Amino acid sequence: MAGVASGEAACNSARQTGGVTDALAAELSAAMAPDRVRSGPLELTLYRRDASLLEGQPGVVCFPSTTDEVQAAVTIARRHGRAVVPRGSGTGLAGGAVPVGVDGAEPVVIVTTKMDRVLEIDADARVAWVQPGVLNLDLSRQVAHLGLHFAPDPSSQQSCSVGGNVANNSGGPHCLAYGVTSAHVLALEVVLPDGSLALLGDLDPEPPGYDLRGAFVGSEGTMGIAVRIAVRLSPDPPAVRTVLVDFASIETAASTVTGIIAAGLVPAALEMMDARITSAVEDYVHAGFPRDAAAVLLVELDGLPAGVEAATQIVADVAAANGARGVRVAADEAERALLWKGRKSAFGAIARIAPDYYLHDTVVPRTRLVEVLSEVYEIAARHRLLVVNVFHAGDGNLHPLLVFDRREPGVMARVLAAGTDMIAACVAVGGVLSGEHGIGLEKRDHMGLIFSDDDLDAQRRLRLAFDPEQACNPHKVLPSGSGCGDLQSVPAGAWI
Amino acid sequence: MRLAVADEDLSACVSCGLCLPHCPTYRVTGEESASPRGRIAAMRATHATDAPAGPEFAEFMDLCVQCRGCEVACPSSVPFGRLMEGARATLARETAYQPRRRRMGYAVLGHHRLLLLASSAAAVLQRLHLVPARLGLPRLPLRRPRLRPGDTAGPGGRPIGTAGPGGRPIGTAGPGGRPIGTAGPGGRPIGTAGVGGRPPEPDAWLFTGCVMDAWMRPTHAAALRVMHATGARVALPGPGGDCCGALHVHAGLRRQAEALARRVMASMPGDAHVVVDSAGCGAALKDYGALLGTAEARRFSDRVLDVHEWLAARAGRLPAARRRLTGPVAVQDPCHLRHVQQAHQHVRTVLAPYADLVELGDDGLCCGAGGAYAGIHPAMAQEIRARKVAAIAATGAPVVASANPGCIVHLAGAGLDVRHPVDIIAWSLDGG
Ligand SMILES: Cc1cc2nc3c(=O)[nH]c(=O)nc-3n(C[C@H](O)[C@H](O)[C@H](O)COP(=O)(O)OP(=O)(O)OC[C@H]3O[C@@H](n4cnc5c(N)ncnc54)[C@H](O)[C@@H]3O)c2cc1C
Ligand code: SF4
Ligand code: SF4
């Protein structure tokens, strides 16, 4: 194939991999194996983004397979004045794994996908030690024969890594009853930004001293790289019922959500999808979602069989009282799985509507849901954009998605403006910025909306305690510069 | 370099990554460049510039097995198969992507007599231990049974060509009758006027293909045996009906594929179903409508059915088992049956009365065979296969059923007892 590449491409590659990067790549290659260090121009392109819209530029991408190799990669990158960017499966929606360097030097991306082993399972203690690249669903499958599972179940669970879940403190439909990732992580072994190794937390539920494990969970790769994770495994519930409720209006769906919680139930999951997303999903899964519904709720109840039956009845009653058009209880495991497959493919099915999406992840008080939702639709209309809503209704975690085609001139500016308006609307009713997807690059400049300068400063100092040189996933989470209140655009070197 | 792909297809990917775990090469490597999402991103980057594609691009494209597991996993229905075929067609046309050696290999597939000869010659060399094991070839047959629809007719099955005056059973015409596709003196394809008139239209054609006919003809005989058991009259294709062109499409050699497609269509005229016992060939035949873009090709594709699909619609007519395998049979779904034709459930419908079936717990992940793939990327194919072997071992089943010759050969290479479902059924019908 030599001779196929043009002079121009060759010259490009010289620019991107030349100079310091060559020496850097050579040292990294010596520390792991040459075929696990990449700097080809096209390959680097593939690591410019995650599942968000933002793009950065890596200098080198490497795939360590052991803790030692992660330590070596961090040390070598630092010696060359490069930042490091941890990356799991790259399904993050806030740009957390988008590579942005410091001082114009492109960062080293450290990918954990080759560290994908479940190291140890203790079925009696219900604990497993795993490597960070283990996929969330693979972990649950590997312990299924023990009647156990890993409770956090992001909709991306088939693809996302446990390391990514830890870094983003990810949630999922079933976190309403069981809590997000931080409730399921006991201890972590992490490579700190200086290359040293530290154990945070331990298997004792009440370890003495500061809860550094708790500080690390949700740190989005800014405090180091998790290389070994002790996760709590949860027993499978004895009985499960999944109910699909169909509504003629968003308002009746939202008041049903409030009604279910007010009735004293804590469903395992309580999810809402609006009309557009319901029909897009139905096109894909053919699960019998009503295409003409204005909104549907997916409610899951679990526990002992008698309690589950009673709770199912309460849900049906509350729904009927609120004017639901229909209630369908999944007849068997296959039907239940299909309904969930529909819900969990929602973001992916967006391209059936338009090729790009820009997603927000705000949490608002459940009582203000109806109000905020109608405002979200209004904001989109005002910016001449289409918005669809699919979200964890039970805990008020909204996921308004603006869908568009970025090839349309001027559309990006309208999308960003609408996004900012939506966040402001959520914050105005007492909401917060991110329920589960993280702040990353995308939301960090909105941090000033909910945190005071003092709050931000405290967070910055915590981060500096772990990463004094701000070389681990720089520019993420915390707004840069001192004036945190002013909305800056994304940092130089990254673009939408 | 502009790729022969539709912009709409390329922009349909939202980079969500939900396809990643369904991709065999991503499962092995964990690398974007070996994932559907990364391959699409590489196509986008290449498509967006005028610069010729570099070696990196060809490498990323070439490592794809074209199993299309990503396509069914994608909630946005990105037509990945179409994108990959388009990218490879561009590479084959404008770069040295398919070297001469490989092109010649693909060309031989369309010359059936040459292929049979080459296969027999290789079989002799194999017996003499002159074929290196690293080539990963299965044990090739020294001889092949003649396919005679008449001979294998079960009760009620009337061989085609014996009904009309002067009609001849295909492939057995006259002394020195030859297997189909080698039309020697006196051998006449069905549908062309034989001496004394046209034989009647068959109930179905059985497509025999190139490599499968050379290596696994007994499976065709079993398919005929089982099809006849339903009472149907089955015919074999006339000349030219001996290579579907699937491997050529996958390699980006579209012109060759189109020529082969036209030949195949001409070899099985009429309205009868075209029944295929190789999942890969079946998927290709079903895609002729898209490949050639003509109404005639679309009509032809509409006639094509996988053999299990055809049998499932006639399951009531199949006799009961006269003997059964003792242990369970693990059903391995060939990608081109499950992801492309989405006809894999029919295998279970048809096979269940004859064996105790067990499922694999791997979501239908590819086995790594991929047509010519296992020969071109043996190391990757074997790493992919190791996962399939583990999934099969987890079931404890001693026998594996697989409806595609490529998968059968590839998995047998790992020491498994792999059989085509129609071989199991025919064995069961024949009794002991
Ligand atoms: C279709 C779809 C649905 C989704 N649904 C949900 C949902 O329901 N709930 C939810 O919470 N999220 C959801 N997400 C977002 C995303 O999947 C999660 O945030 C997930 O946890 C990210 O995991 P990942 O392995 O892909 O991480 P990446 O995207 O690779 O990285 C995410 C962040 O973690 C850091 N990181 C990764 N690995 C490590 C490590 N070992 N040590 C330190 N830092 C690390 C990265 O630097 C980055 O900041 C969804 C995404 C998609 C595309
Ligand atoms: S191909 Fe489909 S599933 Fe894969 S990343 Fe693109 S949109 Fe998502
Ligand atoms: S066709 Fe198969 S190997 Fe190729 S990208 Fe899709 S899933 Fe991966």
mmCIF file of N, CA, C and O in Angstrom, chain A residues 312-361:
data_model
loop_
_atom_site.group_PDB
_atom_site.id
_atom_site.type_symbol
_atom_site.label_atom_id
_atom_site.label_comp_id
_atom_site.label_asym_id
_atom_site.label_seq_id
_atom_site.Cartn_x
_atom_site.Cartn_y
_atom_site.Cartn_z
ATOM 1 N N THR A 312 -48.108 -3.403 41.790
ATOM 2 C CA THR A 312 -48.540 -3.299 40.400
ATOM 3 C C THR A 312 -49.977 -2.762 40.336
ATOM 4 O O THR A 312 -50.306 -1.915 39.510
ATOM 5 N N GLN A 313 -50.795 -3.261 41.246
ATOM 6 C CA GLN A 313 -52.188 -2.806 41.294
ATOM 7 C C GLN A 313 -52.251 -1.314 41.623
ATOM 8 O O GLN A 313 -53.017 -0.567 41.012
ATOM 9 N N ILE A 314 -51.421 -0.894 42.568
ATOM 10 C CA ILE A 314 -51.433 0.534 42.950
ATOM 11 C C ILE A 314 -51.043 1.399 41.742
ATOM 12 O O ILE A 314 -51.695 2.408 41.453
ATOM 13 N N VAL A 315 -50.010 0.965 41.018
ATOM 14 C CA VAL A 315 -49.587 1.723 39.836
ATOM 15 C C VAL A 315 -50.744 1.826 38.844
ATOM 16 O O VAL A 315 -51.046 2.902 38.309
ATOM 17 N N ALA A 316 -51.415 0.692 38.611
ATOM 18 C CA ALA A 316 -52.524 0.696 37.654
ATOM 19 C C ALA A 316 -53.624 1.644 38.127
ATOM 20 O O ALA A 316 -54.196 2.409 37.338
ATOM 21 N N ASP A 317 -53.910 1.622 39.424
ATOM 22 C CA ASP A 317 -54.963 2.491 39.970
ATOM 23 C C ASP A 317 -54.597 3.968 39.846
ATOM 24 O O ASP A 317 -55.412 4.785 39.417
ATOM 25 N N VAL A 318 -53.355 4.284 40.228
ATOM 26 C CA VAL A 318 -52.933 5.689 40.152
ATOM 27 C C VAL A 318 -52.985 6.155 38.694
ATOM 28 O O VAL A 318 -53.460 7.259 38.392
ATOM 29 N N ALA A 319 -52.519 5.305 37.793
ATOM 30 C CA ALA A 319 -52.520 5.671 36.378
ATOM 31 C C ALA A 319 -53.945 5.926 35.898
ATOM 32 O O ALA A 319 -54.220 6.928 35.229
ATOM 33 N N ALA A 320 -54.847 5.020 36.259
ATOM 34 C CA ALA A 320 -56.243 5.172 35.833
ATOM 35 C C ALA A 320 -56.827 6.465 36.398
ATOM 36 O O ALA A 320 -57.496 7.222 35.686
ATOM 37 N N ALA A 321 -56.548 6.726 37.654
ATOM 38 C CA ALA A 321 -57.084 7.931 38.289
ATOM 39 C C ALA A 321 -56.571 9.192 37.601
ATOM 40 O O ALA A 321 -57.233 10.218 37.579
ATOM 41 N N ASN A 322 -55.375 9.086 37.025
ATOM 42 C CA ASN A 322 -54.813 10.249 36.346
ATOM 43 C C ASN A 322 -55.167 10.284 34.856
ATOM 44 O O ASN A 322 -54.626 11.100 34.110
ATOM 45 N N GLY A 323 -56.002 9.359 34.424
ATOM 46 C CA GLY A 323 -56.476 9.395 33.048
ATOM 47 C C GLY A 323 -55.588 8.699 32.037
ATOM 48 O O GLY A 323 -55.583 9.055 30.856
ATOM 49 N N ALA A 324 -54.834 7.684 32.474
ATOM 50 C CA ALA A 324 -54.018 6.935 31.518
ATOM 51 C C ALA A 324 -54.912 6.233 30.503
ATOM 52 O O ALA A 324 -56.032 5.845 30.827
ATOM 53 N N ARG A 325 -54.395 6.071 29.278
ATOM 54 C CA ARG A 325 -55.203 5.406 28.253
ATOM 55 C C ARG A 325 -55.103 3.893 28.350
ATOM 56 O O ARG A 325 -56.008 3.173 27.944
ATOM 57 N N GLY A 326 -53.976 3.411 28.832
ATOM 58 C CA GLY A 326 -53.836 1.959 28.900
ATOM 59 C C GLY A 326 -52.686 1.564 29.796
ATOM 60 O O GLY A 326 -51.723 2.308 29.962
ATOM 61 N N VAL A 327 -52.801 0.378 30.380
ATOM 62 C CA VAL A 327 -51.752 -0.162 31.242
ATOM 63 C C VAL A 327 -51.437 -1.566 30.747
ATOM 64 O O VAL A 327 -52.336 -2.388 30.609
ATOM 65 N N ARG A 328 -50.171 -1.809 30.440
ATOM 66 C CA ARG A 328 -49.813 -3.144 29.962
ATOM 67 C C ARG A 328 -48.730 -3.711 30.882
ATOM 68 O O ARG A 328 -47.707 -3.080 31.101
ATOM 69 N N VAL A 329 -48.995 -4.883 31.419
ATOM 70 C CA VAL A 329 -48.012 -5.533 32.282
ATOM 71 C C VAL A 329 -47.278 -6.582 31.440
ATOM 72 O O VAL A 329 -47.917 -7.420 30.802
ATOM 73 N N ALA A 330 -45.958 -6.503 31.419
ATOM 74 C CA ALA A 330 -45.191 -7.455 30.613
ATOM 75 C C ALA A 330 -45.484 -8.873 31.079
ATOM 76 O O ALA A 330 -45.432 -9.173 32.274
ATOM 77 N N ALA A 331 -45.825 -9.748 30.134
ATOM 78 C CA ALA A 331 -46.281 -11.091 30.479
ATOM 79 C C ALA A 331 -45.125 -11.996 30.909
ATOM 80 O O ALA A 331 -45.291 -12.865 31.749
ATOM 81 N N ASP A 332 -43.979 -11.793 30.318
ATOM 82 C CA ASP A 332 -42.867 -12.686 30.653
ATOM 83 C C ASP A 332 -41.547 -11.944 30.538
ATOM 84 O O ASP A 332 -41.505 -10.762 30.190
ATOM 85 N N GLU A 333 -40.472 -12.664 30.814
ATOM 86 C CA GLU A 333 -39.143 -12.063 30.810
ATOM 87 C C GLU A 333 -38.786 -11.527 29.413
ATOM 88 O O GLU A 333 -38.157 -10.473 29.292
ATOM 89 N N ALA A 334 -39.229 -12.225 28.368
ATOM 90 C CA ALA A 334 -38.873 -11.789 27.013
ATOM 91 C C ALA A 334 -39.519 -10.437 26.715
ATOM 92 O O ALA A 334 -38.880 -9.534 26.157
ATOM 93 N N GLU A 335 -40.782 -10.289 27.106
ATOM 94 C CA GLU A 335 -41.484 -9.036 26.839
ATOM 95 C C GLU A 335 -40.870 -7.907 27.674
ATOM 96 O O GLU A 335 -40.672 -6.788 27.196
ATOM 97 N N ARG A 336 -40.521 -8.243 28.905
ATOM 98 C CA ARG A 336 -39.899 -7.269 29.790
ATOM 99 C C ARG A 336 -38.566 -6.801 29.200
ATOM 100 O O ARG A 336 -38.270 -5.609 29.124
ATOM 101 N N ALA A 337 -37.783 -7.760 28.732
ATOM 102 C CA ALA A 337 -36.471 -7.423 28.169
ATOM 103 C C ALA A 337 -36.636 -6.528 26.942
ATOM 104 O O ALA A 337 -35.865 -5.589 26.728
ATOM 105 N N LEU A 338 -37.662 -6.798 26.149
ATOM 106 C CA LEU A 338 -37.866 -6.022 24.937
ATOM 107 C C LEU A 338 -38.258 -4.575 25.268
ATOM 108 O O LEU A 338 -37.776 -3.629 24.638
ATOM 109 N N LEU A 339 -39.116 -4.416 26.283
ATOM 110 C CA LEU A 339 -39.507 -3.062 26.679
ATOM 111 C C LEU A 339 -38.277 -2.283 27.146
ATOM 112 O O LEU A 339 -38.078 -1.131 26.777
ATOM 113 N N TRP A 340 -37.430 -2.940 27.927
ATOM 114 C CA TRP A 340 -36.224 -2.252 28.401
ATOM 115 C C TRP A 340 -35.246 -1.988 27.279
ATOM 116 O O TRP A 340 -34.569 -0.967 27.257
ATOM 117 N N LYS A 341 -35.180 -2.911 26.337
ATOM 118 C CA LYS A 341 -34.288 -2.678 25.206
ATOM 119 C C LYS A 341 -34.731 -1.403 24.487
ATOM 120 O O LYS A 341 -33.914 -0.586 24.061
ATOM 121 N N GLY A 342 -36.049 -1.226 24.388
ATOM 122 C CA GLY A 342 -36.578 -0.019 23.757
ATOM 123 C C GLY A 342 -36.120 1.220 24.514
ATOM 124 O O GLY A 342 -35.534 2.145 23.946
ATOM 125 N N ARG A 343 -36.338 1.218 25.825
ATOM 126 C CA ARG A 343 -35.961 2.391 26.609
ATOM 127 C C ARG A 343 -34.455 2.654 26.504
ATOM 128 O O ARG A 343 -34.017 3.787 26.356
ATOM 129 N N LYS A 344 -33.679 1.567 26.555
ATOM 130 C CA LYS A 344 -32.233 1.758 26.604
ATOM 131 C C LYS A 344 -31.625 2.089 25.244
ATOM 132 O O LYS A 344 -30.463 2.467 25.166
ATOM 133 N N SER A 345 -32.386 1.935 24.176
ATOM 134 C CA SER A 345 -31.819 2.338 22.884
ATOM 135 C C SER A 345 -32.255 3.733 22.501
ATOM 136 O O SER A 345 -31.980 4.175 21.387
ATOM 137 N N ALA A 346 -32.934 4.420 23.412
ATOM 138 C CA ALA A 346 -33.536 5.696 23.028
ATOM 139 C C ALA A 346 -32.536 6.692 22.432
ATOM 140 O O ALA A 346 -32.770 7.222 21.347
ATOM 141 N N PHE A 347 -31.389 6.879 23.106
ATOM 142 C CA PHE A 347 -30.451 7.881 22.565
ATOM 143 C C PHE A 347 -29.936 7.449 21.195
ATOM 144 O O PHE A 347 -29.763 8.251 20.293
ATOM 145 N N GLY A 348 -29.672 6.156 21.091
ATOM 146 C CA GLY A 348 -29.136 5.655 19.833
ATOM 147 C C GLY A 348 -30.142 5.751 18.694
ATOM 148 O O GLY A 348 -29.761 5.875 17.536
ATOM 149 N N ALA A 349 -31.421 5.687 19.046
ATOM 150 C CA ALA A 349 -32.442 5.684 17.998
ATOM 151 C C ALA A 349 -32.711 7.084 17.461
ATOM 152 O O ALA A 349 -33.482 7.263 16.515
ATOM 153 N N ILE A 350 -32.051 8.075 18.059
ATOM 154 C CA ILE A 350 -32.296 9.463 17.677
ATOM 155 C C ILE A 350 -32.068 9.715 16.191
ATOM 156 O O ILE A 350 -32.777 10.483 15.559
ATOM 157 N N ALA A 351 -31.065 9.027 15.624
ATOM 158 C CA ALA A 351 -30.739 9.315 14.230
ATOM 159 C C ALA A 351 -31.899 9.010 13.295
ATOM 160 O O ALA A 351 -31.893 9.394 12.136
ATOM 161 N N ARG A 352 -32.912 8.297 13.815
ATOM 162 C CA ARG A 352 -34.099 8.100 12.996
ATOM 163 C C ARG A 352 -34.842 9.418 12.825
ATOM 164 O O ARG A 352 -35.710 9.546 11.971
ATOM 165 N N ILE A 353 -34.546 10.388 13.698
ATOM 166 C CA ILE A 353 -35.207 11.692 13.624
ATOM 167 C C ILE A 353 -34.265 12.692 12.939
ATOM 168 O O ILE A 353 -34.655 13.377 12.013
ATOM 169 N N ALA A 354 -33.019 12.771 13.412
ATOM 170 C CA ALA A 354 -32.005 13.648 12.806
ATOM 171 C C ALA A 354 -30.636 13.100 13.196
ATOM 172 O O ALA A 354 -30.517 12.395 14.200
ATOM 173 N N PRO A 355 -29.601 13.429 12.420
ATOM 174 C CA PRO A 355 -28.309 12.766 12.645
ATOM 175 C C PRO A 355 -27.517 13.216 13.876
ATOM 176 O O PRO A 355 -26.584 12.528 14.250
ATOM 177 N N ASP A 356 -27.845 14.325 14.485
ATOM 178 C CA ASP A 356 -27.070 14.755 15.645
ATOM 179 C C ASP A 356 -27.983 15.041 16.826
ATOM 180 O O ASP A 356 -29.140 15.402 16.656
ATOM 181 N N TYR A 357 -27.419 14.852 18.013
ATOM 182 C CA TYR A 357 -28.183 15.261 19.192
ATOM 183 C C TYR A 357 -27.284 15.962 20.187
ATOM 184 O O TYR A 357 -26.083 15.749 20.220
ATOM 185 N N TYR A 358 -27.897 16.840 20.965
ATOM 186 C CA TYR A 358 -27.180 17.529 22.024
ATOM 187 C C TYR A 358 -28.041 17.336 23.252
ATOM 188 O O TYR A 358 -29.219 17.673 23.268
ATOM 189 N N LEU A 359 -27.417 16.732 24.255
ATOM 190 C CA LEU A 359 -28.198 16.216 25.353
ATOM 191 C C LEU A 359 -27.909 16.958 26.638
ATOM 192 O O LEU A 359 -26.761 17.268 26.932
ATOM 193 N N HIS A 360 -28.936 17.221 27.395
ATOM 194 C CA HIS A 360 -28.722 17.756 28.743
ATOM 195 C C HIS A 360 -29.169 16.743 29.759
ATOM 196 O O HIS A 360 -29.870 15.797 29.457
ATOM 197 N N ASP A 361 -28.735 16.957 30.959
ATOM 198 C CA ASP A 361 -28.868 15.942 32.002
ATOM 199 C C ASP A 361 -29.085 16.660 33.314
ATOM 200 O O ASP A 361 -28.233 16.649 34.180
#
